PDB file of C-alpha atoms in Angstrom:
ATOM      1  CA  UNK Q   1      10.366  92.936  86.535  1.00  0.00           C
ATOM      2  CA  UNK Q   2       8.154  95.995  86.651  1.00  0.00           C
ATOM      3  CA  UNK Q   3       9.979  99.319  86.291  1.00  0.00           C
ATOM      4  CA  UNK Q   4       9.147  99.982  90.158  1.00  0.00           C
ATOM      5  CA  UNK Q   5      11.426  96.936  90.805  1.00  0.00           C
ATOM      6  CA  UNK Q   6      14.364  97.705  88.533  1.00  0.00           C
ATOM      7  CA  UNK Q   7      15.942 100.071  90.992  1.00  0.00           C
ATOM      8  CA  UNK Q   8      17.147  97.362  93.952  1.00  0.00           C
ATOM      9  CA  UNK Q   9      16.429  94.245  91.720  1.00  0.00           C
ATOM     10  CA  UNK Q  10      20.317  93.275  91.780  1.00  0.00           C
ATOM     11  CA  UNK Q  11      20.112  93.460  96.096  1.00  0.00           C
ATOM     12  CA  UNK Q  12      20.189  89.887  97.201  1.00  0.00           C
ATOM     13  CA  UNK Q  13      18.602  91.880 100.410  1.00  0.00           C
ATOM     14  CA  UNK Q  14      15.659  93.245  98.003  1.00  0.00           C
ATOM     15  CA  UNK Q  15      12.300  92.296  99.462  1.00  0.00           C
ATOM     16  CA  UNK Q  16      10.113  95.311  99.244  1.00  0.00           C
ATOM     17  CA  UNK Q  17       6.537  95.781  97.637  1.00  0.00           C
ATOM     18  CA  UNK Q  18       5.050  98.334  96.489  1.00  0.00           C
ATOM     19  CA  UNK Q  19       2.697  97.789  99.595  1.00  0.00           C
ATOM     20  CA  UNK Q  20       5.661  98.715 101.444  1.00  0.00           C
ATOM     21  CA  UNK Q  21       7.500  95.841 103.683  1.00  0.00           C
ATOM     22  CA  UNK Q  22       7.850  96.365 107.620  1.00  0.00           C
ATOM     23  CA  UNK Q  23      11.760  97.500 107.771  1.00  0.00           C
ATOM     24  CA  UNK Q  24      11.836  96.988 111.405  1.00  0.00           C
ATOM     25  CA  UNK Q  25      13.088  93.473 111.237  1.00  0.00           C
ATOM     26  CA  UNK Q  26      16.060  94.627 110.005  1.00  0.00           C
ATOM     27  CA  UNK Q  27      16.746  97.126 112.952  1.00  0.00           C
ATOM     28  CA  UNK Q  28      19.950  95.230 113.875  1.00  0.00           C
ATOM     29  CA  UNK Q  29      21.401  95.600 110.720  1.00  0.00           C
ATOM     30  CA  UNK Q  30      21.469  99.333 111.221  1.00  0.00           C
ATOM     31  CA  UNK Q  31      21.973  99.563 114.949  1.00  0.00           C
ATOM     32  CA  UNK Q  32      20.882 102.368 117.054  1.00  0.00           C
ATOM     33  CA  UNK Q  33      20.690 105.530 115.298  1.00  0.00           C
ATOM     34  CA  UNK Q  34      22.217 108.916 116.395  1.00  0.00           C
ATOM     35  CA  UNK Q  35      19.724 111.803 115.909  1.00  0.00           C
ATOM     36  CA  UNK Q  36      21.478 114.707 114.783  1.00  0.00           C
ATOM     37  CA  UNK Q  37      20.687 118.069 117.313  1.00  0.00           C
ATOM     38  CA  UNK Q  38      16.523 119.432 117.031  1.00  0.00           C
ATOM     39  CA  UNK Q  39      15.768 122.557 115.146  1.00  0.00           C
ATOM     40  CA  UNK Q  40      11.930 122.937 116.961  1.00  0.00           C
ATOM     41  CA  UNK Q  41       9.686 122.435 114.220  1.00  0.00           C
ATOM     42  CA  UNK Q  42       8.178 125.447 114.060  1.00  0.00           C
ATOM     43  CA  UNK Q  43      11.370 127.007 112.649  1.00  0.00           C
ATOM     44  CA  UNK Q  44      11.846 123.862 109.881  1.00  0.00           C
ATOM     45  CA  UNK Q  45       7.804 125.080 109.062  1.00  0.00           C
ATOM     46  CA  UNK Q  46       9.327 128.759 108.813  1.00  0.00           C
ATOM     47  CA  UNK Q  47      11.525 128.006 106.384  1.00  0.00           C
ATOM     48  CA  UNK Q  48       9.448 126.310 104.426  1.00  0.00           C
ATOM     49  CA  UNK Q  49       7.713 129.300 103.672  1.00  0.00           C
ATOM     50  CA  UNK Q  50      10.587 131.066 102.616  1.00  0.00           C
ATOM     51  CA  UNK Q  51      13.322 130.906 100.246  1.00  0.00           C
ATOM     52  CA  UNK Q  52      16.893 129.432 100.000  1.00  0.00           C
ATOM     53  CA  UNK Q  53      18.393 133.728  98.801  1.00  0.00           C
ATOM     54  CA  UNK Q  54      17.253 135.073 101.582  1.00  0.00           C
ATOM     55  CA  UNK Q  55      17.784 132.372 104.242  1.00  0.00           C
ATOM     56  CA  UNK Q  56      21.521 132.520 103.132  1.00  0.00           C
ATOM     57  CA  UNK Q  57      21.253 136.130 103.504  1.00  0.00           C
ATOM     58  CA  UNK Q  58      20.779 136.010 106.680  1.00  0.00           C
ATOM     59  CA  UNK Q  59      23.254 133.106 107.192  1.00  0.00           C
ATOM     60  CA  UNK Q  60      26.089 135.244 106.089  1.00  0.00           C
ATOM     61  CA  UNK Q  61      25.180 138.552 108.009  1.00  0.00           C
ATOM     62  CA  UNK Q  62      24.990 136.090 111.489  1.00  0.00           C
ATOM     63  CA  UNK Q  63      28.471 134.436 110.190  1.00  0.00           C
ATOM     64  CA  UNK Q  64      31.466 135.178 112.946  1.00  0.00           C
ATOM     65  CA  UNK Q  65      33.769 137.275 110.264  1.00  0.00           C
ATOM     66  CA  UNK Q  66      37.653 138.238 111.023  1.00  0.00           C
ATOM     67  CA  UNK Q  67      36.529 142.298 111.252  1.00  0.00           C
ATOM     68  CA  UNK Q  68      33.108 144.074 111.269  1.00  0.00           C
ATOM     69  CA  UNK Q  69      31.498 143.832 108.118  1.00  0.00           C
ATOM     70  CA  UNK Q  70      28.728 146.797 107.842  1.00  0.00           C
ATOM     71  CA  UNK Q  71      27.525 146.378 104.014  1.00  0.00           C
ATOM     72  CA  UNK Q  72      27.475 142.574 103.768  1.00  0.00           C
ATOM     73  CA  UNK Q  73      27.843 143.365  99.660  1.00  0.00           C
ATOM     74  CA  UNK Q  74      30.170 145.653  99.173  1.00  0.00           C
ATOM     75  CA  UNK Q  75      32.437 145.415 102.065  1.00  0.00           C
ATOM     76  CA  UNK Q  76      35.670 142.725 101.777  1.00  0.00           C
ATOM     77  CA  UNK Q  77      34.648 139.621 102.989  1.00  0.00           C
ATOM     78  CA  UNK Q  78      33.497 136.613 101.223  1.00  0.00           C
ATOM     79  CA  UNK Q  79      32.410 133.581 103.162  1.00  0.00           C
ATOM     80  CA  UNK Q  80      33.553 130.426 101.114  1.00  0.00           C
ATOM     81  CA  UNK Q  81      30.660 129.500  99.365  1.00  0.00           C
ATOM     82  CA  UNK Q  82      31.707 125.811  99.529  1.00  0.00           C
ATOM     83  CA  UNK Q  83      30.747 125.687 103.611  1.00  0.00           C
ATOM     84  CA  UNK Q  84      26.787 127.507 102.591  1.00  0.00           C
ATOM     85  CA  UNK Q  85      25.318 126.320  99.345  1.00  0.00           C
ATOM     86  CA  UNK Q  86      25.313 123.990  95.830  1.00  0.00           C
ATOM     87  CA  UNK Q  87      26.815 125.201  92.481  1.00  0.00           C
ATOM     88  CA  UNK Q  88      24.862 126.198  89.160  1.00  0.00           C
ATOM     89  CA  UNK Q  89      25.061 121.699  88.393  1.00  0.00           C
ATOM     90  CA  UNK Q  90      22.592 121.204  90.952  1.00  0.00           C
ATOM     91  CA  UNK Q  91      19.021 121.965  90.045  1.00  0.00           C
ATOM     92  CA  UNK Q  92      15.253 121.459  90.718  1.00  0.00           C
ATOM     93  CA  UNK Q  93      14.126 118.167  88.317  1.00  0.00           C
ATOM     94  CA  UNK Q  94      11.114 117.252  90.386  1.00  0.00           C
ATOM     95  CA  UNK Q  95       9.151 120.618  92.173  1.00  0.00           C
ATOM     96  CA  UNK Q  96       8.070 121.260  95.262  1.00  0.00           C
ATOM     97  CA  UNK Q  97       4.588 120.587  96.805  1.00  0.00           C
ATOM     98  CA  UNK Q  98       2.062 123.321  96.403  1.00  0.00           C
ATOM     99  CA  UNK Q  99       1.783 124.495  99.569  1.00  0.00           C
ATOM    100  CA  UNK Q 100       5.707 125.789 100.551  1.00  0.00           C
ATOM    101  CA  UNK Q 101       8.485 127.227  98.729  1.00  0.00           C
ATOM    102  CA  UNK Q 102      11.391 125.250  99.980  1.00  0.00           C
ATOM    103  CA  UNK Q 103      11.533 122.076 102.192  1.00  0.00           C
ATOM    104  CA  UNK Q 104      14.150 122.112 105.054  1.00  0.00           C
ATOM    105  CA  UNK Q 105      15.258 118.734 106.436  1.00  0.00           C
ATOM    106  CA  UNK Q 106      17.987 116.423 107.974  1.00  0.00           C
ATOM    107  CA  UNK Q 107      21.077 115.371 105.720  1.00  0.00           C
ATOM    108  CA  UNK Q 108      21.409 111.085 105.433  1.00  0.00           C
ATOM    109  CA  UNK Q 109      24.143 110.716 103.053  1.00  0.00           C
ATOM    110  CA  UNK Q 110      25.273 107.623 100.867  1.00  0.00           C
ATOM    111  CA  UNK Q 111      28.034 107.158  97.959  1.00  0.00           C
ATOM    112  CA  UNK Q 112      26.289 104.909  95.101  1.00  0.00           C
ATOM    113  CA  UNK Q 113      27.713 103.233  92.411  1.00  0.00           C
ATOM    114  CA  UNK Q 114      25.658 102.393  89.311  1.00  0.00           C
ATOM    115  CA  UNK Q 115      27.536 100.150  87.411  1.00  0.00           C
ATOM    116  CA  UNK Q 116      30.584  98.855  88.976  1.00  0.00           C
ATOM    117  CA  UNK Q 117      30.062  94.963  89.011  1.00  0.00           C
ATOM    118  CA  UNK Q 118      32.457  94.733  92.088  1.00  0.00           C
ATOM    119  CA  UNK Q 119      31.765  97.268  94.246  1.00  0.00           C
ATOM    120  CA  UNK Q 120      31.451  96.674  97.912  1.00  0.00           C
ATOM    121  CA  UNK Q 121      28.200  96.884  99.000  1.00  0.00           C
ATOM    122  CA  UNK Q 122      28.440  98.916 102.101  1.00  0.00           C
ATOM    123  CA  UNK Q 123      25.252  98.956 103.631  1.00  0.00           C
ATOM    124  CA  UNK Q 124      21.815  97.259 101.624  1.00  0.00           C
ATOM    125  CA  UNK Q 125      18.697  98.768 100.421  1.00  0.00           C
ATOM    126  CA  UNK Q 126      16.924  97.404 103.713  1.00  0.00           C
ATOM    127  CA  UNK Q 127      18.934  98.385 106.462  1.00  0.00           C
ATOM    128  CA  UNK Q 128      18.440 102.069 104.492  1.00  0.00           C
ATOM    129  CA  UNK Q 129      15.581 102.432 104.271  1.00  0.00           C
ATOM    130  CA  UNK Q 130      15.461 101.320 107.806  1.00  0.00           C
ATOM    131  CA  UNK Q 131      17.445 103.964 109.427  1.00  0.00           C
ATOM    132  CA  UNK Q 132      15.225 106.708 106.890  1.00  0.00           C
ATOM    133  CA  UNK Q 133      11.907 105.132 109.017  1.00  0.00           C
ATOM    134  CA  UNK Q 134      13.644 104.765 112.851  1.00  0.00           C
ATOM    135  CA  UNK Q 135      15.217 108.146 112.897  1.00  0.00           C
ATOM    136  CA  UNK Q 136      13.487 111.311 113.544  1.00  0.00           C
ATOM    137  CA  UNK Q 137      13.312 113.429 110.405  1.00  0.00           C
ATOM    138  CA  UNK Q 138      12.339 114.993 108.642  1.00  0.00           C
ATOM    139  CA  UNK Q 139      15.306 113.616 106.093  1.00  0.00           C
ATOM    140  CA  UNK Q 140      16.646 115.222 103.479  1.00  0.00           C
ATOM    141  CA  UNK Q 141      18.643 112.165 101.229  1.00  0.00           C
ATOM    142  CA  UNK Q 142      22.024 113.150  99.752  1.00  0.00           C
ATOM    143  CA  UNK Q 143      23.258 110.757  97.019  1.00  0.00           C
ATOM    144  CA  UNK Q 144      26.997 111.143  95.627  1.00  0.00           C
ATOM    145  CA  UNK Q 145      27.694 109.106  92.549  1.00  0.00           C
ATOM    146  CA  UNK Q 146      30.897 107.891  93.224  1.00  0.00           C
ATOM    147  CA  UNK Q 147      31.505 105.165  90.212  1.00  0.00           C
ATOM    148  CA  UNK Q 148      34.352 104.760  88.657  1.00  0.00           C
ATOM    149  CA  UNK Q 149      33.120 102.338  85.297  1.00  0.00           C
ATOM    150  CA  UNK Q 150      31.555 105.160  83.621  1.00  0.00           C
ATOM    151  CA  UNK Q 151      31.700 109.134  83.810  1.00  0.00           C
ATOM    152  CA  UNK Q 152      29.170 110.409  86.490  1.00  0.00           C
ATOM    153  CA  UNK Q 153      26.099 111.579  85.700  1.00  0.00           C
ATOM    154  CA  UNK Q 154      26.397 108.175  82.941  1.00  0.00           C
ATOM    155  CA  UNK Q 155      23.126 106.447  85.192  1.00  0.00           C
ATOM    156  CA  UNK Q 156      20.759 107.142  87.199  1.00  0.00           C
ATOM    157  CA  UNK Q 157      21.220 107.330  90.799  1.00  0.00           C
ATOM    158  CA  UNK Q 158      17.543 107.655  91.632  1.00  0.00           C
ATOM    159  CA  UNK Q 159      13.687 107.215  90.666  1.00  0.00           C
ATOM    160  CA  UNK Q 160      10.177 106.913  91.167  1.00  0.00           C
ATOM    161  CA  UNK Q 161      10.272 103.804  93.250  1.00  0.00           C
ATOM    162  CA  UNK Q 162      13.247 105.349  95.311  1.00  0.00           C
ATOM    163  CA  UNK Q 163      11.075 108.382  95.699  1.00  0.00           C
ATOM    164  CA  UNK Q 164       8.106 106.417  97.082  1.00  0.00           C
ATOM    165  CA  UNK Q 165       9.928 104.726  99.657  1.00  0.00           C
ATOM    166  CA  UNK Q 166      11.787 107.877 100.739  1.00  0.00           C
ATOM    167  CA  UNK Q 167       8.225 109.572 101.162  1.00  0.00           C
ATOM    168  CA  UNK Q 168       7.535 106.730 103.057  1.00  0.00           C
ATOM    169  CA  UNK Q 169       9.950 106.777 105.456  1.00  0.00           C
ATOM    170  CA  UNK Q 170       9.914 109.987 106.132  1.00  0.00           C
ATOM    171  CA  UNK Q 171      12.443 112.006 103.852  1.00  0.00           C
ATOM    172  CA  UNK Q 172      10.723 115.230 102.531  1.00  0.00           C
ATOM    173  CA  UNK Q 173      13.143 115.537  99.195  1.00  0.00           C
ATOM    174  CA  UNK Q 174      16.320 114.120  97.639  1.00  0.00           C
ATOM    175  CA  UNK Q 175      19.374 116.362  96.841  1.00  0.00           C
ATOM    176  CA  UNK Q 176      21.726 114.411  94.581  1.00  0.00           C
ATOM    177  CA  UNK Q 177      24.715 114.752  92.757  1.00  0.00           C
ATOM    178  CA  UNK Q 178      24.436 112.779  89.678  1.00  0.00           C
ATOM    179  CA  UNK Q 179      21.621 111.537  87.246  1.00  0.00           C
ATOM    180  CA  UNK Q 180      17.952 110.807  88.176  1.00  0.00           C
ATOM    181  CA  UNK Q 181      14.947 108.858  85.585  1.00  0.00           C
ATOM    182  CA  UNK Q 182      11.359 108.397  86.296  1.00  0.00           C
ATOM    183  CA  UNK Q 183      11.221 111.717  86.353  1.00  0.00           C
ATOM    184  CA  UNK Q 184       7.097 112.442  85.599  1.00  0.00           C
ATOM    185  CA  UNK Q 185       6.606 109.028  88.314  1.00  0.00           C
ATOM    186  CA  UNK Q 186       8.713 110.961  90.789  1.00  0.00           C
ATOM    187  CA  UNK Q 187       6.548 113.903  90.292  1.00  0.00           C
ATOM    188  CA  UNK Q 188       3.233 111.745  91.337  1.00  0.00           C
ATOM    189  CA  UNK Q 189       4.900 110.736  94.354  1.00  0.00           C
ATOM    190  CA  UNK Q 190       4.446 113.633  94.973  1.00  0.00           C
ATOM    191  CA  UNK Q 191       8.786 114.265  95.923  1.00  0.00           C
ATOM    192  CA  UNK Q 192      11.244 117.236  94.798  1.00  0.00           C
ATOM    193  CA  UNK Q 193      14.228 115.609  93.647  1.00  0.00           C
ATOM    194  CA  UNK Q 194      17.551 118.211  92.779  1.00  0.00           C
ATOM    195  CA  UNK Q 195      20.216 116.290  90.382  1.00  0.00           C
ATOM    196  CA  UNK Q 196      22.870 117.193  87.783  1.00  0.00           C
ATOM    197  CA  UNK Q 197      20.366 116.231  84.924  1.00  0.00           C
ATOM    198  CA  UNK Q 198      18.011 113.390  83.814  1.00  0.00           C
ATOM    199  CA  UNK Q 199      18.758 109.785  82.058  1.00  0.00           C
ATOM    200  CA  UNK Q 200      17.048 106.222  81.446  1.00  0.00           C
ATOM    201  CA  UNK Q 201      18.745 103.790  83.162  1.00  0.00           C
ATOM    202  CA  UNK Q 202      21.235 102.506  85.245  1.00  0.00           C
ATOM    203  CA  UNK Q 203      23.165  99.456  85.965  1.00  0.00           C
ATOM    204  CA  UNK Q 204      24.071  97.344  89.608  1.00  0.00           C
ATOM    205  CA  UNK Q 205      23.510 100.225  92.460  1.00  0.00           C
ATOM    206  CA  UNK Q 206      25.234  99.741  95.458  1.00  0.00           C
ATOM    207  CA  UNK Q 207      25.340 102.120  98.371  1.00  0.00           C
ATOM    208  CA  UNK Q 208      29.172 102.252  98.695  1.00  0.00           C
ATOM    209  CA  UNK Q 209      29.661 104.296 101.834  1.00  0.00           C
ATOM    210  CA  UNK Q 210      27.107 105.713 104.413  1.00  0.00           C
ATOM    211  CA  UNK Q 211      26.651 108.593 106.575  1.00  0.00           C
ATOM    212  CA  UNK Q 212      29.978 110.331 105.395  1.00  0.00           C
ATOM    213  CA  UNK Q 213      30.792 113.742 104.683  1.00  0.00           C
ATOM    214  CA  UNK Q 214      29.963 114.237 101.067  1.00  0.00           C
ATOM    215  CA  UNK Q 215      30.643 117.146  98.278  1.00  0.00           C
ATOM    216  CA  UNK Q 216      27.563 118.023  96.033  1.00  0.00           C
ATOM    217  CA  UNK Q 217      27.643 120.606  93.490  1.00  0.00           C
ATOM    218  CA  UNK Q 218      30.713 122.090  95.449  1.00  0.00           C
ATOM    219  CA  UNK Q 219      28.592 122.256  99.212  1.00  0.00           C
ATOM    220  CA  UNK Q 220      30.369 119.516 101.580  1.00  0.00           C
ATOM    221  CA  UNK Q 221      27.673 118.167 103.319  1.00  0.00           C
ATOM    222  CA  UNK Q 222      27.795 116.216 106.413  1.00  0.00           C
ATOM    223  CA  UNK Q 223      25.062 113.741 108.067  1.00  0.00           C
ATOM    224  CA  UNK Q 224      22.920 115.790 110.327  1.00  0.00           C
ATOM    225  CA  UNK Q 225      23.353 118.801 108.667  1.00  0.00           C
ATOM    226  CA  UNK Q 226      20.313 120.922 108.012  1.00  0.00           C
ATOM    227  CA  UNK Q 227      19.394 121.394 104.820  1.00  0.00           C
ATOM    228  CA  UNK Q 228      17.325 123.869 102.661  1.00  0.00           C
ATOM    229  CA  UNK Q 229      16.596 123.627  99.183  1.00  0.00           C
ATOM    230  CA  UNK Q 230      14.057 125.417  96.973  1.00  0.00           C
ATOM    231  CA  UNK Q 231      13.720 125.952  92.915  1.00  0.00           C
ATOM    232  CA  UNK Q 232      16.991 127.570  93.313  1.00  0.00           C
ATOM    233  CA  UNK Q 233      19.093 125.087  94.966  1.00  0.00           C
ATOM    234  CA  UNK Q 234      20.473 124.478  98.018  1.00  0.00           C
ATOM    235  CA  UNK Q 235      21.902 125.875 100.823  1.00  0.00           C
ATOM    236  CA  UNK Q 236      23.214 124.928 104.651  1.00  0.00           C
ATOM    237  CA  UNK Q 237      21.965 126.213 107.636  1.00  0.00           C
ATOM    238  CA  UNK Q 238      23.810 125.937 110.742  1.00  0.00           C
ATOM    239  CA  UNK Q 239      21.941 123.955 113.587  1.00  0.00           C
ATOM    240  CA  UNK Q 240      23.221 126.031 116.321  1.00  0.00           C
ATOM    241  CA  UNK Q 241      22.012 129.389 114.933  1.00  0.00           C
ATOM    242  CA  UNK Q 242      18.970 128.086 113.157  1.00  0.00           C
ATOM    243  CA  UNK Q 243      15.970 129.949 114.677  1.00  0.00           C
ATOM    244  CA  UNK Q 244      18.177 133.164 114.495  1.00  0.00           C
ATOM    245  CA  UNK Q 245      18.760 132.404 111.223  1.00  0.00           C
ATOM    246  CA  UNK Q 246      14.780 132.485 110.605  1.00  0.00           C
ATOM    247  CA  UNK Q 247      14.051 135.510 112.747  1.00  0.00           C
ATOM    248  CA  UNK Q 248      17.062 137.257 110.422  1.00  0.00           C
ATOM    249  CA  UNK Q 249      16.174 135.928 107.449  1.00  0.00           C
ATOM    250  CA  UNK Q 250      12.575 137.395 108.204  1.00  0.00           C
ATOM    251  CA  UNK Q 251      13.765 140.567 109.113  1.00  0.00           C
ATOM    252  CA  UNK Q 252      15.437 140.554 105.730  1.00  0.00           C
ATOM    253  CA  UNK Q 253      12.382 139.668 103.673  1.00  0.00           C
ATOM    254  CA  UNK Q 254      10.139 142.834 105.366  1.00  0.00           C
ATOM    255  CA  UNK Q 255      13.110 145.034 104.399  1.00  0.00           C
ATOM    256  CA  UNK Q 256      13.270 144.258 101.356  1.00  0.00           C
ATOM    257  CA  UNK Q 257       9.618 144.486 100.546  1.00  0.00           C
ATOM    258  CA  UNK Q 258       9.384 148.184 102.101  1.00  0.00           C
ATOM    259  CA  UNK Q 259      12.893 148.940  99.949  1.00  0.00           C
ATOM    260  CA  UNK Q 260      11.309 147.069  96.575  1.00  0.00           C
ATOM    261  CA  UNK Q 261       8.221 149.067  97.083  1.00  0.00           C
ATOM    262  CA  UNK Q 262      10.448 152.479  97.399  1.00  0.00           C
ATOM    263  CA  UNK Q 263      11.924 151.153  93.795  1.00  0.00           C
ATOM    264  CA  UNK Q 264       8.159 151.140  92.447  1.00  0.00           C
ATOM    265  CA  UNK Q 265       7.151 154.023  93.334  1.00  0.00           C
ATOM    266  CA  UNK Q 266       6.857 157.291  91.753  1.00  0.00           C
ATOM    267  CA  UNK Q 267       9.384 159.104  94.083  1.00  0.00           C
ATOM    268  CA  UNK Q 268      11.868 156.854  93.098  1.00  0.00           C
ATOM    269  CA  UNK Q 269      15.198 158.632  91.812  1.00  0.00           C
ATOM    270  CA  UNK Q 270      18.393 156.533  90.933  1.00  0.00           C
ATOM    271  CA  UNK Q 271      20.678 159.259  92.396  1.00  0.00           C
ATOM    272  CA  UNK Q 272      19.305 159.035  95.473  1.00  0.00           C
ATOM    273  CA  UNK Q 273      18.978 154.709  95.974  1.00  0.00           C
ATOM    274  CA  UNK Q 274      21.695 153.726  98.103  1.00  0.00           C
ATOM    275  CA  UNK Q 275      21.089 156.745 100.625  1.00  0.00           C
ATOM    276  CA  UNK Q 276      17.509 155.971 100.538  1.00  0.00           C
ATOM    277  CA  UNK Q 277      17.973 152.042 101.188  1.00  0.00           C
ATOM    278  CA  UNK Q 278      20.044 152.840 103.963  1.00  0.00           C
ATOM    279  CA  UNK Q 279      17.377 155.026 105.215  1.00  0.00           C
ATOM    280  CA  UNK Q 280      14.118 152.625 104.871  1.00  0.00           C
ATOM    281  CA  UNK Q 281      16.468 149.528 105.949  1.00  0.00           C
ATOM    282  CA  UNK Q 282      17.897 151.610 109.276  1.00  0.00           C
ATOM    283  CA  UNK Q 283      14.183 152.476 109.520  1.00  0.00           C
ATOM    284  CA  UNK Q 284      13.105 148.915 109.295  1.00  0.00           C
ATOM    285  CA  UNK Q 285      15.311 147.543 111.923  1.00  0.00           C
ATOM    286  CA  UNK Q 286      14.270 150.123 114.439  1.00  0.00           C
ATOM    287  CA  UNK Q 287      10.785 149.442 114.169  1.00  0.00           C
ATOM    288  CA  UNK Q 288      12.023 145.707 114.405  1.00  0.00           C
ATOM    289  CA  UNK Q 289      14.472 145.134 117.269  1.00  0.00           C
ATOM    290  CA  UNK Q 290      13.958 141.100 117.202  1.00  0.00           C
ATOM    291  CA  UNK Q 291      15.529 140.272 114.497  1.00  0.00           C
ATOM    292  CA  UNK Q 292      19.143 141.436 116.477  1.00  0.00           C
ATOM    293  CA  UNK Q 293      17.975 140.354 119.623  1.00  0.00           C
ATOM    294  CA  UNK Q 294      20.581 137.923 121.556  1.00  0.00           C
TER     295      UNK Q 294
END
């Protein structure tokens, strides 16, 4: 079989084409979806245009905390950085369109094996892919190598024909925690792909559990969670605070370019930076009262 066809060859339920097969034949086999709560998509375009450091920024300062927190760096309070975003194993293998600096989407989860001859096959290829193209994205897929015949990592739990037919139904990046190939196909996709690190093959892949809480790079990640990820990984950004989130994290990236510009300049003096910080940020928020706004 052509390389395209190696990744779901073993599914007795493989009948896709590179043309791409009509999935919605196989709607009962993945019953009614649940859509995970909206984010309006001009905030999921907002995002997109900025970047995963400062959007957790701004996560953490609009975080509930046990006491007031006034320096969100120096005081003592640490959020738990498993709950907000991926570990140093997860990085960027395939990069990001062009046009944006991070792509913000919908969590699907699945546990894969890649070798296990015995594994119970949970849910098939088709009725995936299905769901990807009947619910409302935009998707972001999160794969968890869960087998137990070889270390993880040992095979490849994606590729270029899996990134096609995620593109195609309507998933706008993969996030997974093990091994990915094809990695120059994937990039013609064109489909940003963040894994623990690259191999060439794999052995019989089963999706082993489906739309379950998973763990990647140390970030639990549930389905319907909303998900950011950008050259330097990836982070979580809770639904029901999302557009503040954006407004903050906004706020935070005009602040910082007045402070960074301070830094530049010729009246810059090190004995007088974190006075002067204080001073252009305080100034910053005045002139900006949104960004707090209830």
């Amino acid at each position: 079989l052509p390389r395209f066809f190696c990744r779901h060859a073993r599914s007795r339920s493989f009948r896709h084409t590179l043309e791409m097969t009509d999935f919605t034949d196989f709607d009962s086999a993945v019953g009614a979806a649940k859509s995970p709560p909206r984010v309006p998509q001009e905030v999921l375009d907002g995002f997109a245009m900025l970047d995963c450091p400062t959007v957790f920024n701004a996560v953490h300062q609009l975080t509930p905390k046990p006491f007031e927190v006034k320096d969100q760096w120096r005081d003592q309070y640490v959020l738990d950085p498993g709950t907000q975003y991926t570990d140093a194993t997860i990085n960027m293998h395939a990069p990001l369109p062009s046009h944006l600096t991070a792509v913000v989407g919908y969590a699907t989860t699945i546990e894969v094996t890649t070798n296990e001859p015995d594994s119970h096959e949970a849910m098939t290829w088709d009725a995936y892919y299905t769901h990807l193209q009947n619910t409302p994205g935009p998707h972001i897929a999160v794969l968890k190598d869960v087998d137990t015949l070889y270390p993880v990592g040992r095979s490849a739990v994606f590729g270029d024909g899996m990134a096609t037919l995620h593109s195609r139904c309507g998933a706008v990046g993969a996030v997974c925690d093990g091994a990915i190939r094809d990695v120059d196909g994937i990039k013609k996709v064109p489909f940003p792909v963040w894994a623990t690190g690259e191999v060439s093959g794999h052995g019989r892949f089963v999706i082993k559990g489906f739309q379950q809480p998973v763990t990647v790079g140390q970030l639990r990640i549930h389905p319907g969670d909303l998900i950011m990820a950008d050259s330097g990984g990836v982070i979580r950004i809770p639904l029901e605070i999302a557009e503040k989130v954006l407004e903050r994290a906004r706020n935070i990236r005009g602040k910082e370019a007045k402070i960074f510009a301070y830094y530049k300049s010729a009246e810059f003096k090190a004995e007088e930076m974190m006075a002067k910080t204080a001073e252009l940020a305080a100034e910053y928020d005045k002139e900006h009262p949104e960004s707090f706004a209830e």
